[in-house]
DNA sequence: GTCATGATTTTTGTATACGATAAGGTTGAC
DNA sequence: GTCAACCTTATCGTATACAAAAATCATGAC
């Protein structure tokens, strides 16, 4: 039997590169509108153009870059409007997750939610924005999973990831951490009580407010 | 100046092949679980393996095939559960489209909906299932567009396309055409009246029933 | 000085070549 | 006869090569 010693090496090189490029785009190494050069990226990653191109395919499919035939690939310039639209959809998806979770959640699931929420609270009390940000992500993913709908879970996670950079920036707004935390508490309690409509409503608002905050931050930026 | 006589040729060959393969998978040329052979497909389309592989990347990303490293690509076997999950998400997305459309729709938009709905009715009265199927698709896409949220429109269209083969099979159930048509009428009226909650509810049910019908068809199949 | 036309260069898209890995068959031991 | 180790073969993943198209630059007309 052939054992695979390192599971992370199980993916092809182009897969890994796609992941790296995605992170780099999301974290801002490549500015929106920037062109991704096959040759230089190939050199940088010590591979030929082939894996780079395969990585591009994936990025294009997930909407991070656009491919212009015979022109090249460019980091997609998401306008503020597009991002607000994405937040609107995210709010609805999370709302659905909450509604389904409230109906389907078991006692064990609720305990899990409470546990991760406690970690969020600890992070907030320590004023550790990074940790809160991370735990907040875990909380939301847990919620997606507890919708009981695997497909929904994946779609929600995909959009969540896509909105990552825009969600992060508004966490630094004064008072947002506490507000977010309070909303988490209410959401968990609604789910625990099996109150599906309320869980749905709370989650929609919880995410929609992120869109509004994003809008707020954007409108106070010098230029975009 | 080099004119491009055929706009459809503007896309790269691998794009076209991805499209063709997608259609062939959705229409059943390749059965679920079947392996897609690079070499033979390359020969068939008179290209090298490169465009075929690029097409595979897209198909994999959109979830139609799975790539097993060093093994090949296989048509994804969507279990009935997965498909039902997708219908559940589709119902929610369409519901959101309807809610937003009811709030945002202009008189012109409502007239458009009524017009395409009339075409649906004509197709039903002529008992032309194929035409109804097609016009029904136009109706739903129009609805996605009238959500006023471009991103939502795209996501809804994507999932709609993915569910295409499963939606089609249940149109042949006795009485489904009339039922579907009646639901359309009610939906348009709710939007025209600006009744967002009702439009949302009607659309969720309209799509959810498709999932149920799919389930019904599946459970009466010999084996799957 | 500006604009259009043509040559050069760059870069994309596809083909081909090659190394690596997994599947399948064959041989041999027990 | 069965199982295991090895070898062969097929296929994947990546590198390289080449052709076509677009971008850039230069030249020249007005």
Coordinates of N, CA, C and O (backbone and C1' of nucleotides) in Angstrom, one line a residue, chain A residues 69-70, chain B residues 4 6-13 15-16, chain D residues 22:
Chain A
X69 N -9.9 37.6 -23.0 CA -9.2 36.8 -24.0 C -8.1 37.5 -24.7 O -8.3 38.7 -25.1
X70 N -6.9 36.9 -24.8 CA -5.8 37.5 -25.5 C -5.3 38.7 -24.8 O -4.5 39.5 -25.4
Chain B
X4 N -13.5 40.5 -36.1 CA -13.9 39.2 -35.6 C -15.3 38.9 -36.1 O -16.3 39.4 -35.6
X6 N -17.2 36.2 -36.2 CA -18.1 35.4 -35.4 C -17.8 35.7 -33.9 O -16.8 35.3 -33.3
X7 N -18.7 36.5 -33.3 CA -18.6 36.9 -31.9 C -18.4 35.7 -30.9 O -17.7 35.7 -29.9
X8 N -19.0 34.6 -31.3 CA -19.0 33.4 -30.4 C -17.6 32.8 -30.4 O -17.2 32.0 -29.6
X9 N -16.8 33.2 -31.5 CA -15.4 32.7 -31.5 C -14.5 33.5 -30.7 O -13.3 33.3 -30.7
X10 N -15.0 34.5 -30.0 CA -14.2 35.4 -29.3 C -13.7 34.7 -28.0 O -12.6 35.1 -27.5
X11 N -14.4 33.7 -27.6 CA -13.9 33.0 -26.4 C -12.8 32.0 -26.9 O -12.8 31.6 -28.0
X12 N -12.0 31.7 -25.9 CA -11.0 30.7 -26.3 C -11.6 29.3 -26.5 O -12.7 29.0 -26.1
X13 N -10.8 28.5 -27.1 CA -11.3 27.2 -27.4 C -11.6 26.4 -26.2 O -12.6 25.7 -26.1
X15 N -12.7 27.5 -23.5 CA -14.0 28.0 -23.0 C -15.2 27.3 -23.7 O -16.1 26.8 -23.0
X16 N -15.0 27.2 -25.0 CA -16.1 26.6 -25.8 C -16.2 25.1 -25.4 O -17.3 24.6 -25.2
Chain D
dA22 P -6.6 40.3 -31.3 O5' -5.8 41.3 -30.3 C5' -5.7 40.9 -29.0 C4' -4.4 41.5 -28.3 C3' -4.5 43.1 -28.4 O3' -4.2 43.6 -27.1 C1' -2.4 42.3 -29.2

